[in-house]
């Protein structure tokens, strides 16, 4: 069976380091591994509208931001089709048919949806489109016959729901759809990078993000004000690593080579951590290291973005081409789905012939 990747992001803002370590960096590696037959990366504007229906310009303006982030982080349009969800109407059609296979109580039990409903104060009146977005996400995954969906941990309930719908579809209408597997980040820290304030998650609304497109000055300012150990007042005080965001980020980004270059007093992160815990190592020194480490990763991304930004029509052309390819594939799957569901009247010569005979003998 072909190995196919599908994944995507809601275009509600520029992408930040949480997106980067949680999935973007991995996608680029998967793309370059050459192990996958097809790769689809979706800008999920229709899904973003399920909780931003009253702010369409926010979504509209962020399509290009996300596309620029993708390309500057290393996604290569020759290897990965980048496309816009709403421009593939076949996905919406699939969603309509899949919704027959899901109960309201199952949707209400989805833990990701539950948390998001609380976050958005939707408890008293949930938009139907929001509640049903896991069905639409199932269409995204199945339309491309994806086998592998690289996502963060928070998306596991979506994958589970998708797999249930696939099983229900296949048992009702015959083997048609593929059950996809989630591919999680390979380490815990990357699964959920905390915000610069130490809060559980980077989130635009909390203002605790470092963006891929931040300038060196912005990165440095954000790192310098990062949450560390509030009891580590004097350099000589022993410091704690627990919930110490600067060290969490170093866990996610630092390699041994960085120490030789930027903090030669230590062989590796472990040695630096031990010094911090003993006392005698100040936060500023650790933060300076982190700035250097982040800059190594971000400088090439920033430079590619600066180039890409010079030709915005070319970026839209990439999206257009990716979308055309995505539509073709989704159209093929939709035809198979309709055939399995016995609603392919016009392409079924047998149907017309047999009914002609039925009525005329
Ligand atoms: N729900 C995902 C997110 O919020 C975005 C998304 C939409 C997605 N459709 C998808 C991810 C299909 C993986 C597969 O980040």
XYZ file of C-alpha atoms and ligand atoms in Angstrom:
376
model
C 0.000 0.000 0.000
C 1.224 3.508 -0.828
C 2.535 5.512 2.115
C 0.704 8.794 2.196
C 0.968 11.717 4.601
C -1.723 14.249 5.262
C -1.575 16.902 7.922
C -2.332 20.558 8.321
C -2.793 23.659 10.403
C -5.534 26.167 11.003
C -4.503 29.522 9.554
C -5.304 31.618 12.603
C -1.861 33.157 13.008
C 1.789 32.900 12.091
C 3.388 29.615 13.116
C 5.460 29.554 16.296
C 8.137 27.381 17.859
C 5.447 25.103 19.315
C 4.251 24.281 15.789
C 7.833 23.950 14.666
C 9.064 21.385 17.201
C 5.634 19.751 17.475
C 5.211 19.028 13.795
C 6.734 21.277 11.158
C 10.356 20.201 11.713
C 9.243 16.569 11.589
C 7.284 17.059 8.380
C 10.352 18.418 6.664
C 12.341 15.373 7.816
C 9.609 13.014 6.618
C 9.473 14.832 3.301
C 13.218 14.494 2.859
C 13.303 10.862 3.990
C 11.953 9.841 0.595
C 9.878 7.153 2.313
C 6.505 8.582 1.378
C 4.749 8.248 -1.959
C 2.548 11.302 -1.545
C 2.523 14.177 0.929
C -0.350 16.607 1.414
C -0.060 19.604 3.708
C -3.319 21.416 4.207
C -4.054 24.951 5.264
C -7.278 24.249 7.134
C -9.157 27.489 6.523
C -12.614 25.868 6.543
C -11.865 24.278 9.905
C -10.519 27.601 11.207
C -13.835 29.206 10.278
C -15.723 26.799 12.552
C -14.695 28.965 15.481
C -13.814 32.148 13.605
C -16.848 32.391 11.344
C -17.314 36.021 12.357
C -13.744 36.985 11.516
C -13.071 35.756 7.979
C -10.380 38.353 7.301
C -8.247 36.900 10.044
C -8.258 33.575 8.199
C -7.810 35.211 4.808
C -4.748 37.166 5.954
C -3.113 34.201 7.625
C -3.173 31.835 4.628
C -0.097 33.540 3.207
C 1.588 33.703 6.623
C 1.243 29.959 7.095
C 2.308 29.257 3.512
C 5.424 31.417 4.001
C 6.166 29.664 7.295
C 5.837 26.249 5.623
C 8.095 27.083 2.728
C 10.685 28.900 4.785
C 10.845 26.002 7.261
C 11.778 23.723 4.382
C 8.624 22.209 2.931
C 9.336 21.723 -0.744
C 6.370 22.078 -3.103
C 7.960 19.549 -5.476
C 7.727 16.922 -2.760
C 4.772 18.083 -0.677
C 1.484 19.419 -2.033
C 0.505 22.430 -0.028
C -3.160 23.252 -0.519
C -6.095 25.238 0.808
C -8.894 23.191 2.385
C -11.885 25.290 1.243
C -10.689 25.097 -2.364
C -11.235 21.335 -2.324
C -15.047 21.165 -2.175
C -14.907 17.348 -2.413
C -13.967 17.434 1.279
C -17.257 19.082 2.168
C -19.197 16.528 0.195
C -17.490 13.668 2.008
C -18.275 15.333 5.342
C -21.977 15.363 4.516
C -22.034 11.622 3.898
C -19.812 10.750 6.849
C -22.094 12.662 9.215
C -24.646 9.862 8.833
C -22.166 7.556 10.511
C -21.596 9.568 13.696
C -23.862 10.197 16.652
C -24.268 13.475 18.454
C -23.251 11.925 21.765
C -20.034 10.593 20.207
C -19.134 14.091 19.005
C -19.891 15.560 22.417
C -17.569 13.026 24.025
C -14.547 14.007 21.901
C -12.045 15.270 24.532
C -10.362 17.794 22.209
C -13.704 19.282 21.216
C -14.793 19.306 24.874
C -11.742 21.327 25.950
C -12.099 23.686 23.025
C -15.782 24.275 23.795
C -14.825 25.338 27.334
C -12.015 27.535 26.070
C -14.323 29.365 23.696
C -17.292 29.627 26.102
C -19.445 27.693 23.671
C -21.059 25.637 26.488
C -24.518 27.137 26.166
C -24.662 27.277 22.387
C -22.280 25.257 20.312
C -22.177 26.057 16.593
C -23.019 22.847 14.722
C -20.051 23.382 12.411
C -17.718 23.464 15.389
C -19.114 20.343 17.007
C -18.842 18.445 13.753
C -15.361 19.519 12.714
C -13.970 16.088 13.652
C -16.121 14.699 10.823
C -14.662 17.238 8.436
C -11.191 16.308 9.670
C -12.018 12.680 8.835
C -12.743 13.815 5.288
C -9.375 15.584 5.134
C -7.592 12.426 6.165
C -9.547 9.886 4.139
C -9.858 11.916 0.924
C -6.138 11.462 0.377
C -6.072 7.846 1.584
C -3.567 9.021 4.178
C -1.783 6.259 6.067
C 0.194 8.599 8.306
C -0.945 11.775 10.022
C 1.880 13.613 11.816
C 0.225 15.609 14.590
C 0.591 16.698 18.192
C -0.868 14.716 21.066
C -3.932 16.967 21.263
C -5.076 15.586 17.902
C -5.210 11.927 18.995
C -8.962 12.020 19.721
C -9.489 13.332 16.157
C -7.564 10.414 14.715
C -9.526 7.976 16.849
C -12.789 9.455 15.673
C -11.595 9.299 12.062
C -10.681 5.648 12.422
C -14.116 4.879 13.852
C -15.820 6.564 10.925
C -13.629 4.647 8.483
C -14.503 1.332 10.121
C -18.187 2.199 10.128
C -18.056 3.260 6.482
C -16.174 0.150 5.384
C -18.457 -2.202 7.292
C -21.587 -0.500 5.956
C -20.605 0.050 2.328
C -17.628 -2.259 1.742
C -13.850 -1.753 2.036
C -13.193 1.705 0.591
C -11.399 3.944 3.058
C -8.012 3.662 4.759
C -7.494 3.790 8.537
C -4.706 6.271 9.216
C -2.138 6.167 12.010
C -1.095 9.221 13.991
C 2.607 9.954 14.044
C 3.495 11.760 17.279
C 6.596 13.842 17.945
C 9.344 11.513 19.126
C 9.900 13.241 22.434
C 7.673 14.531 25.162
C 8.988 18.112 25.236
C 8.326 18.513 21.537
C 4.773 17.295 21.999
C 3.932 20.382 23.951
C 6.420 23.218 24.121
C 5.351 25.603 26.908
C 4.863 29.320 26.320
C 7.641 31.780 27.201
C 5.680 32.546 30.398
C 5.896 28.909 31.494
C 2.197 28.261 30.780
C 1.349 24.847 29.383
C 1.069 25.832 25.758
C 2.202 28.497 23.312
C -0.876 30.355 22.301
C -1.363 33.538 20.403
C -4.077 34.752 22.754
C -1.743 34.386 25.747
C 0.988 36.399 23.999
C 3.605 33.826 24.993
C 4.846 32.709 21.572
C 8.120 32.966 19.723
C 7.228 33.053 16.035
C 9.285 31.568 13.231
C 9.159 34.987 11.602
C 10.230 36.983 14.695
C 13.236 39.259 14.211
C 16.456 38.488 16.138
C 15.606 41.429 18.432
C 12.158 40.019 19.176
C 13.554 36.552 19.867
C 16.200 37.928 22.166
C 13.747 40.122 24.065
C 11.302 37.234 24.497
C 14.015 34.872 25.752
C 15.371 37.467 28.162
C 11.928 37.824 29.760
C 11.280 34.082 29.892
C 9.981 32.323 32.972
C 12.709 30.512 34.965
C 12.907 29.535 38.622
C 11.267 32.294 40.689
C 13.342 31.279 43.749
C 16.653 31.570 41.915
C 17.327 35.139 43.013
C 21.106 35.322 43.306
C 23.541 33.648 40.937
C 24.893 31.638 43.868
C 21.439 30.232 44.739
C 20.750 26.653 43.698
C 18.289 26.686 40.794
C 15.476 24.325 39.933
C 14.843 22.834 36.500
C 11.243 21.975 37.301
C 9.002 24.125 35.104
C 12.040 26.183 34.117
C 11.076 27.196 30.606
C 14.573 28.160 29.456
C 15.805 24.646 30.171
C 12.713 23.108 28.589
C 13.505 24.996 25.391
C 17.139 23.908 25.579
C 15.894 20.328 25.914
C 13.961 20.804 22.689
C 16.679 22.596 20.698
C 20.200 22.283 22.132
C 22.717 19.846 20.689
C 26.155 19.028 22.093
C 27.830 21.035 19.278
C 26.138 24.178 20.534
C 28.066 23.954 23.804
C 31.502 23.927 22.185
C 30.445 26.986 20.231
C 28.468 29.078 22.696
C 29.078 27.707 26.212
C 32.468 25.981 26.139
C 32.548 25.641 29.950
C 30.140 22.723 29.522
C 30.337 19.592 27.411
C 26.602 19.291 27.100
C 23.243 20.325 28.513
C 23.468 17.832 31.346
C 26.622 19.509 32.729
C 25.035 22.919 32.491
C 21.907 21.678 34.287
C 24.007 20.241 37.105
C 25.812 23.557 37.558
C 22.501 25.408 37.648
C 21.124 23.056 40.285
C 24.280 23.371 42.442
C 24.162 27.153 42.294
C 26.589 29.590 40.703
C 25.061 29.804 37.256
C 22.922 32.835 36.488
C 19.784 32.853 34.335
C 21.196 35.425 31.933
C 24.014 33.112 30.904
C 21.574 30.287 30.202
C 19.304 32.635 28.297
C 22.206 33.886 26.169
C 22.945 30.302 25.193
C 19.303 29.720 24.299
C 19.249 32.843 22.114
C 22.260 31.540 20.181
C 20.771 28.081 19.845
C 17.429 29.436 18.610
C 19.138 31.808 16.205
C 21.000 28.931 14.559
C 17.658 27.335 13.802
C 15.729 30.504 12.992
C 18.243 32.536 10.957
C 18.058 30.331 7.817
C 14.258 30.168 8.094
C 14.083 33.950 8.394
C 16.387 34.400 5.399
C 14.283 32.094 3.223
C 11.145 33.933 4.297
C 12.651 37.270 3.312
C 13.319 35.868 -0.177
C 9.876 34.286 -0.548
C 8.110 37.458 0.587
C 9.514 39.293 -2.420
C 7.291 37.287 -4.743
C 3.867 36.729 -3.172
C 2.167 35.811 -6.482
C 4.633 32.918 -6.786
C 3.598 31.651 -3.351
C -0.086 31.747 -4.365
C 0.882 29.892 -7.544
C 2.412 27.146 -5.384
C -0.823 26.939 -3.378
C -2.875 26.846 -6.561
C -0.831 23.991 -8.018
C -0.944 22.044 -4.762
C -4.696 22.581 -4.582
C -5.220 21.300 -8.141
C -3.356 18.104 -7.306
C -5.267 17.744 -4.032
C -8.613 18.183 -5.813
C -7.794 15.494 -8.301
C -6.949 12.991 -5.580
C -9.941 13.920 -3.401
C -12.187 13.635 -6.470
C -10.994 10.071 -7.094
C -11.761 9.083 -3.522
C -15.140 10.800 -3.640
C -16.032 8.764 -6.746
C -15.114 5.566 -4.937
C -17.150 6.656 -1.907
C -20.178 7.429 -4.045
C -19.890 4.127 -5.862
C -19.669 2.278 -2.544
C -22.710 4.219 -1.298
C -24.647 3.390 -4.452
C -25.147 7.050 -5.372
C -23.102 7.036 -8.568
C -26.173 6.948 -10.861
C -24.739 8.559 -13.948
C -21.469 6.596 -14.065
C -23.206 3.270 -13.581
C -24.161 1.888 -16.975
C -25.269 -1.357 -15.351
C -27.884 0.498 -13.309
C -29.458 2.142 -16.322
C -29.349 -1.022 -18.404
C -30.885 -3.217 -15.726
C -33.679 -0.742 -15.080
C -34.388 -0.456 -18.783
C -34.822 -4.237 -18.757
C -36.885 -4.185 -15.575
C -39.425 -1.827 -17.048
C -39.449 -3.197 -20.558
C -38.676 -6.855 -20.093
N -7.114 20.166 13.691
C -5.777 20.458 13.276
C -5.222 21.554 14.185
O -5.992 22.243 14.837
C -5.695 20.938 11.834
C -6.214 19.909 10.885
C -7.334 19.999 10.110
C -5.636 18.628 10.640
N -7.495 18.876 9.386
C -6.487 18.008 9.670
C -4.514 17.940 11.133
C -6.235 16.721 9.223
C -4.284 16.656 10.675
C -5.139 16.041 9.735
O -4.038 21.727 14.236
